[in-house]
Amino acid sequence: MTVSLALRKDPSISEVTRAHVLEVAGSLGYRPNMLAQGLSGGRTQLIGLLLSLGNDAYVDGFRRGVQFALAEKDYRALLCPSSLVSDYDDAEIRTMEQYHVDGIIVSPKCAVALERSAHADYVRKGGKLVVWGSVSPAMTALGVGSVVPNERVGM
């Protein structure tokens, strides 16, 4: 039990014990199973990113920024490229659901068909979805959030 508590950074375990457990775990090559932890704890520390990829420096900069921000909070990105074809993007949303992501961020080009696709179904089932850009009133009513960059100040 002590090992499990130390690996989970439980406050009841002293720093000395935690350091020793982490040292031994590291020497044994231990790597936590993030999916198993997500099932037991209800959070996977994964955020899905549905982005249109290609030679777009703006999208690439956004992706890198999201990945760095997530890493600071011990989260990771599950990157799913969008083909901008509704059926393919629906399959990517279902894939992210299968990995039990804690939420999904969708790029503006991928958000065009939000209301008639798996995106809306995901939200209706309680999933958290944020669009990088503005969303329609119908999606706002469903609870879809949005993040709009402030290009004047470069954010």
mmCIF file of C-alpha atoms in Angstrom:
data_model
loop_
_atom_site.group_PDB
_atom_site.id
_atom_site.type_symbol
_atom_site.label_atom_id
_atom_site.label_comp_id
_atom_site.label_asym_id
_atom_site.label_seq_id
_atom_site.Cartn_x
_atom_site.Cartn_y
_atom_site.Cartn_z
ATOM 1 C CA MET A 1 0.000 0.000 0.000
ATOM 2 C CA THR A 2 2.841 2.404 0.796
ATOM 3 C CA VAL A 3 4.287 2.035 -2.708
ATOM 4 C CA SER A 4 0.947 2.795 -4.335
ATOM 5 C CA LEU A 5 0.413 5.840 -2.128
ATOM 6 C CA ALA A 6 3.939 7.105 -2.808
ATOM 7 C CA LEU A 7 3.520 6.741 -6.556
ATOM 8 C CA ARG A 8 0.221 8.646 -6.390
ATOM 9 C CA LYS A 9 1.887 11.470 -4.402
ATOM 10 C CA ASP A 10 -0.426 10.905 -1.442
ATOM 11 C CA PRO A 11 0.257 13.551 1.242
ATOM 12 C CA SER A 12 0.259 10.906 4.002
ATOM 13 C CA ILE A 13 3.602 9.554 2.689
ATOM 14 C CA SER A 14 6.748 11.369 3.790
ATOM 15 C CA GLU A 15 9.057 12.909 1.206
ATOM 16 C CA VAL A 16 11.866 10.574 2.294
ATOM 17 C CA THR A 17 9.713 7.483 1.699
ATOM 18 C CA ARG A 18 8.360 8.858 -1.567
ATOM 19 C CA ALA A 19 11.892 9.590 -2.838
ATOM 20 C CA HIS A 20 13.028 6.068 -1.938
ATOM 21 C CA VAL A 21 10.041 4.455 -3.658
ATOM 22 C CA LEU A 22 10.564 6.576 -6.789
ATOM 23 C CA GLU A 23 14.266 5.709 -6.853
ATOM 24 C CA VAL A 24 13.587 1.973 -6.636
ATOM 25 C CA ALA A 25 10.747 2.195 -9.167
ATOM 26 C CA GLY A 26 13.041 4.066 -11.564
ATOM 27 C CA SER A 27 15.821 1.517 -11.189
ATOM 28 C CA LEU A 28 13.334 -1.240 -12.031
ATOM 29 C CA GLY A 29 12.122 0.627 -15.110
ATOM 30 C CA TYR A 30 8.620 1.088 -13.699
ATOM 31 C CA ARG A 31 6.251 3.146 -15.848
ATOM 32 C CA PRO A 32 2.689 3.722 -14.659
ATOM 33 C CA ASN A 33 -0.159 2.460 -16.807
ATOM 34 C CA MET A 34 -1.978 5.720 -17.428
ATOM 35 C CA LEU A 35 -5.060 4.030 -18.891
ATOM 36 C CA ALA A 36 -5.435 1.780 -15.832
ATOM 37 C CA GLN A 37 -5.018 4.774 -13.547
ATOM 38 C CA GLY A 38 -7.673 6.599 -15.535
ATOM 39 C CA LEU A 39 -10.130 3.763 -15.120
ATOM 40 C CA SER A 40 -9.610 3.567 -11.367
ATOM 41 C CA GLY A 41 -9.430 7.307 -10.776
ATOM 42 C CA GLY A 42 -11.923 8.509 -13.354
ATOM 43 C CA ARG A 43 -9.364 10.752 -15.067
ATOM 44 C CA THR A 44 -6.888 9.754 -17.744
ATOM 45 C CA GLN A 45 -4.866 12.982 -17.801
ATOM 46 C CA LEU A 46 -5.419 12.902 -21.585
ATOM 47 C CA ILE A 47 -6.894 15.721 -23.644
ATOM 48 C CA GLY A 48 -7.891 14.961 -27.219
ATOM 49 C CA LEU A 49 -6.805 17.383 -29.923
ATOM 50 C CA LEU A 50 -8.680 17.238 -33.226
ATOM 51 C CA LEU A 51 -6.656 19.501 -35.481
ATOM 52 C CA SER A 52 -6.334 20.066 -39.183
ATOM 53 C CA LEU A 53 -2.698 19.263 -39.791
ATOM 54 C CA GLY A 54 -0.380 20.179 -42.602
ATOM 55 C CA ASN A 55 2.005 23.015 -43.270
ATOM 56 C CA ASP A 56 0.085 25.489 -41.124
ATOM 57 C CA ALA A 57 2.468 27.290 -38.763
ATOM 58 C CA TYR A 58 -0.446 28.815 -36.833
ATOM 59 C CA VAL A 59 -2.034 25.423 -36.074
ATOM 60 C CA ASP A 60 1.382 23.923 -35.304
ATOM 61 C CA GLY A 61 2.134 26.750 -32.877
ATOM 62 C CA PHE A 62 -1.250 26.275 -31.227
ATOM 63 C CA ARG A 63 -0.629 22.509 -30.878
ATOM 64 C CA ARG A 64 2.803 23.048 -29.337
ATOM 65 C CA GLY A 65 1.394 25.640 -26.942
ATOM 66 C CA VAL A 66 -1.405 23.293 -25.862
ATOM 67 C CA GLN A 67 1.034 20.413 -25.378
ATOM 68 C CA PHE A 68 3.363 22.548 -23.229
ATOM 69 C CA ALA A 69 0.461 23.886 -21.154
ATOM 70 C CA LEU A 70 -0.897 20.371 -20.641
ATOM 71 C CA ALA A 71 2.512 19.011 -19.631
ATOM 72 C CA GLU A 72 2.797 21.677 -16.933
ATOM 73 C CA LYS A 73 -0.371 20.191 -15.390
ATOM 74 C CA ASP A 74 0.713 16.533 -15.869
ATOM 75 C CA TYR A 75 -1.663 16.056 -18.797
ATOM 76 C CA ARG A 76 -0.849 14.715 -22.239
ATOM 77 C CA ALA A 77 -2.391 15.297 -25.649
ATOM 78 C CA LEU A 78 -3.925 12.576 -27.775
ATOM 79 C CA LEU A 79 -3.455 14.089 -31.220
ATOM 80 C CA CYS A 80 -5.958 13.066 -33.865
ATOM 81 C CA PRO A 81 -5.501 14.633 -37.285
ATOM 82 C CA SER A 82 -8.626 15.872 -38.985
ATOM 83 C CA SER A 83 -9.282 15.170 -42.618
ATOM 84 C CA LEU A 84 -12.100 17.745 -42.555
ATOM 85 C CA VAL A 85 -14.401 14.912 -43.675
ATOM 86 C CA SER A 86 -17.266 14.428 -41.240
ATOM 87 C CA ASP A 87 -17.245 10.598 -41.159
ATOM 88 C CA TYR A 88 -13.495 10.456 -40.545
ATOM 89 C CA ASP A 89 -13.645 13.116 -37.823
ATOM 90 C CA ASP A 90 -16.555 11.279 -36.181
ATOM 91 C CA ALA A 91 -14.356 8.164 -36.042
ATOM 92 C CA GLU A 92 -11.583 10.219 -34.409
ATOM 93 C CA ILE A 93 -14.017 11.516 -31.775
ATOM 94 C CA ARG A 94 -15.093 7.934 -31.059
ATOM 95 C CA THR A 95 -11.417 6.927 -30.752
ATOM 96 C CA MET A 96 -10.872 9.679 -28.192
ATOM 97 C CA GLU A 97 -13.953 8.484 -26.309
ATOM 98 C CA GLN A 98 -12.509 4.961 -26.234
ATOM 99 C CA TYR A 99 -9.383 6.358 -24.596
ATOM 100 C CA HIS A 100 -11.620 8.140 -22.058
ATOM 101 C CA VAL A 101 -10.043 11.529 -22.671
ATOM 102 C CA ASP A 102 -10.875 14.135 -20.049
ATOM 103 C CA GLY A 103 -11.876 16.581 -22.777
ATOM 104 C CA ILE A 104 -11.417 17.453 -26.445
ATOM 105 C CA ILE A 105 -10.112 20.595 -28.124
ATOM 106 C CA VAL A 106 -11.209 21.092 -31.726
ATOM 107 C CA SER A 107 -9.609 23.466 -34.229
ATOM 108 C CA PRO A 108 -11.794 25.950 -36.129
ATOM 109 C CA LYS A 109 -11.713 24.123 -39.472
ATOM 110 C CA CYS A 110 -12.839 20.923 -37.727
ATOM 111 C CA ALA A 111 -15.671 22.706 -35.932
ATOM 112 C CA VAL A 112 -17.717 23.419 -39.065
ATOM 113 C CA ALA A 113 -19.904 20.302 -38.764
ATOM 114 C CA LEU A 114 -20.148 20.246 -34.969
ATOM 115 C CA GLU A 115 -23.922 20.271 -34.695
ATOM 116 C CA ARG A 116 -24.606 17.213 -36.872
ATOM 117 C CA SER A 117 -21.808 14.884 -35.871
ATOM 118 C CA ALA A 118 -20.222 12.814 -33.143
ATOM 119 C CA HIS A 119 -18.975 16.052 -31.585
ATOM 120 C CA ALA A 120 -22.485 16.921 -30.436
ATOM 121 C CA ASP A 121 -23.155 13.342 -29.340
ATOM 122 C CA TYR A 122 -19.977 13.409 -27.263
ATOM 123 C CA VAL A 123 -21.134 16.577 -25.504
ATOM 124 C CA ARG A 124 -24.672 15.261 -24.983
ATOM 125 C CA LYS A 125 -23.161 12.232 -23.206
ATOM 126 C CA GLY A 126 -21.332 14.542 -20.793
ATOM 127 C CA GLY A 127 -18.036 14.966 -22.626
ATOM 128 C CA LYS A 128 -16.191 18.264 -22.391
ATOM 129 C CA LEU A 129 -15.470 19.885 -25.723
ATOM 130 C CA VAL A 130 -13.807 23.221 -26.402
ATOM 131 C CA VAL A 131 -13.518 24.832 -29.811
ATOM 132 C CA TRP A 132 -10.511 26.927 -30.644
ATOM 133 C CA GLY A 133 -12.550 29.722 -32.197
ATOM 134 C CA SER A 134 -16.180 30.763 -32.011
ATOM 135 C CA VAL A 135 -19.127 28.352 -31.834
ATOM 136 C CA SER A 136 -22.743 28.579 -32.910
ATOM 137 C CA PRO A 137 -25.489 29.432 -30.411
ATOM 138 C CA ALA A 138 -26.762 25.832 -30.702
ATOM 139 C CA MET A 139 -23.405 24.433 -29.594
ATOM 140 C CA THR A 140 -23.127 27.028 -26.817
ATOM 141 C CA ALA A 141 -26.544 25.843 -25.597
ATOM 142 C CA LEU A 142 -25.158 22.282 -25.469
ATOM 143 C CA GLY A 143 -22.332 23.485 -23.254
ATOM 144 C CA VAL A 144 -19.510 23.628 -25.797
ATOM 145 C CA GLY A 145 -16.917 26.150 -24.728
ATOM 146 C CA SER A 146 -14.704 28.226 -26.931
ATOM 147 C CA VAL A 147 -11.332 29.890 -26.752
ATOM 148 C CA VAL A 148 -10.850 32.841 -29.052
ATOM 149 C CA PRO A 149 -7.280 34.064 -29.562
ATOM 150 C CA ASN A 150 -6.520 37.689 -28.908
ATOM 151 C CA GLU A 151 -4.440 38.461 -31.974
ATOM 152 C CA ARG A 152 -3.806 42.051 -30.899
ATOM 153 C CA VAL A 153 -1.673 40.922 -27.973
ATOM 154 C CA GLY A 154 -0.499 37.704 -29.597
ATOM 155 C CA MET A 155 -2.488 35.272 -27.436
#
